[in-house]
Structures are given as C-alpha cells and as structure tokens.
Amino acid sequence: GEALSAETMARQIMAARGMDQEDRKLRAAVILRLLQTLHRMAKNGDVARVGKGNGVLWIVPEKRAVSALIPP
C-alpha cells in the first residue's frame, strides 16, 4: 500500500462524506479523530508509522494487506 499522511486521509474521508475540505476546524477535528484511530491500529499491528513528528506517514503493512484479501 501507499504511505499517506493523516491530512491526506482526512481529506479523502471528508470528500467521501461530502464535507467541506477547506473548513479548517472541521478538518482538524477529523485529523484528531483519525490520529487516535491510527495510533490504536498501530498498537495492534494493523498499520505502520513511517517517520516521526509532523511528517509521519501511515501505511498498511504488506503482511496485513495480503491477509485482508484472503478470507478466513
């Protein structure tokens, strides 16, 4: 999978839900909620953090991506 920033993911989520992507307060709230979810998912190994600080990117590890395609 492709490594994405939380802001990029938030903008995609907002577009999919018909939200105004230019609303800074709304976008900040979506990013905060998304980051909380990403951190929890990282603890479970469902996503991997690439880098640190404001430039961090998130990616689904190859092992998880493949296993998600194979039914149990």
CSV table of C-alpha atoms in Angstrom, one decimal:
chain,number,residue,atom,x,y,z
A,1,GLY,CA,0.0,0.0,0.0
A,2,GLU,CA,0.9,3.6,-0.4
A,3,ALA,CA,2.1,5.6,2.7
A,4,LEU,CA,-0.3,8.5,3.4
A,5,SER,CA,-0.3,11.5,5.8
A,6,ALA,CA,-3.2,11.8,8.2
A,7,GLU,CA,-4.2,15.1,6.5
A,8,THR,CA,-4.4,13.3,3.1
A,9,MET,CA,-6.5,10.5,4.6
A,10,ALA,CA,-8.7,13.1,6.4
A,11,ARG,CA,-9.3,15.0,3.1
A,12,GLN,CA,-10.2,11.7,1.4
A,13,ILE,CA,-12.6,10.8,4.2
A,14,MET,CA,-14.2,14.3,4.2
A,15,ALA,CA,-14.6,14.2,0.3
A,16,ALA,CA,-16.3,10.8,0.6
A,17,ARG,CA,-18.7,12.1,3.2
A,18,GLY,CA,-19.4,15.3,1.3
A,19,MET,CA,-17.8,17.5,3.9
A,20,ASP,CA,-16.1,20.8,3.2
A,21,GLN,CA,-12.4,20.0,3.0
A,22,GLU,CA,-11.4,23.7,3.3
A,23,ASP,CA,-13.1,24.0,6.7
A,24,ARG,CA,-10.0,24.1,8.9
A,25,LYS,CA,-11.8,23.5,12.2
A,26,LEU,CA,-13.7,20.5,10.8
A,27,ARG,CA,-10.5,19.2,9.1
A,28,ALA,CA,-8.6,19.5,12.4
A,29,ALA,CA,-11.3,17.5,14.2
A,30,VAL,CA,-11.3,14.8,11.6
A,31,ILE,CA,-7.5,14.6,11.7
A,32,LEU,CA,-7.5,14.3,15.5
A,33,ARG,CA,-10.0,11.5,15.5
A,34,LEU,CA,-8.2,9.8,12.7
A,35,LEU,CA,-4.8,10.0,14.5
A,36,GLN,CA,-6.4,8.5,17.6
A,37,THR,CA,-7.6,5.6,15.5
A,38,LEU,CA,-4.3,5.2,13.7
A,39,HIS,CA,-2.4,5.1,16.9
A,40,ARG,CA,-4.7,2.4,18.3
A,41,MET,CA,-4.4,0.4,15.0
A,42,ALA,CA,-0.5,0.8,15.1
A,43,LYS,CA,-0.5,-0.9,18.6
A,44,ASN,CA,-2.4,-3.8,17.1
A,45,GLY,CA,-0.1,-4.0,14.1
A,46,ASP,CA,-2.8,-3.1,11.6
A,47,VAL,CA,-0.9,0.0,10.3
A,48,ALA,CA,2.7,1.1,10.5
A,49,ARG,CA,4.0,4.5,11.2
A,50,VAL,CA,6.8,5.8,8.8
A,51,GLY,CA,8.8,8.6,10.3
A,52,LYS,CA,8.1,10.9,13.3
A,53,GLY,CA,6.6,14.2,14.1
A,54,ASN,CA,4.6,16.3,11.6
A,55,GLY,CA,5.9,14.4,8.6
A,56,VAL,CA,4.8,11.0,9.7
A,57,LEU,CA,3.1,8.8,7.1
A,58,TRP,CA,0.9,5.7,7.7
A,59,ILE,CA,0.9,2.5,5.7
A,60,VAL,CA,-0.8,-0.9,5.9
A,61,PRO,CA,2.0,-3.5,6.3
A,62,GLU,CA,2.2,-5.8,3.3
A,63,LYS,CA,1.5,-8.8,5.6
A,64,ARG,CA,-1.8,-7.3,6.8
A,65,ALA,CA,-2.8,-6.1,3.3
A,66,VAL,CA,-2.4,-9.6,1.9
A,67,SER,CA,-4.1,-11.3,4.8
A,68,ALA,CA,-7.0,-8.9,4.5
A,69,LEU,CA,-7.6,-10.2,0.9
A,70,ILE,CA,-7.7,-13.9,2.0
A,71,PRO,CA,-11.0,-14.9,3.7
A,72,PRO,CA,-10.6,-16.9,6.9
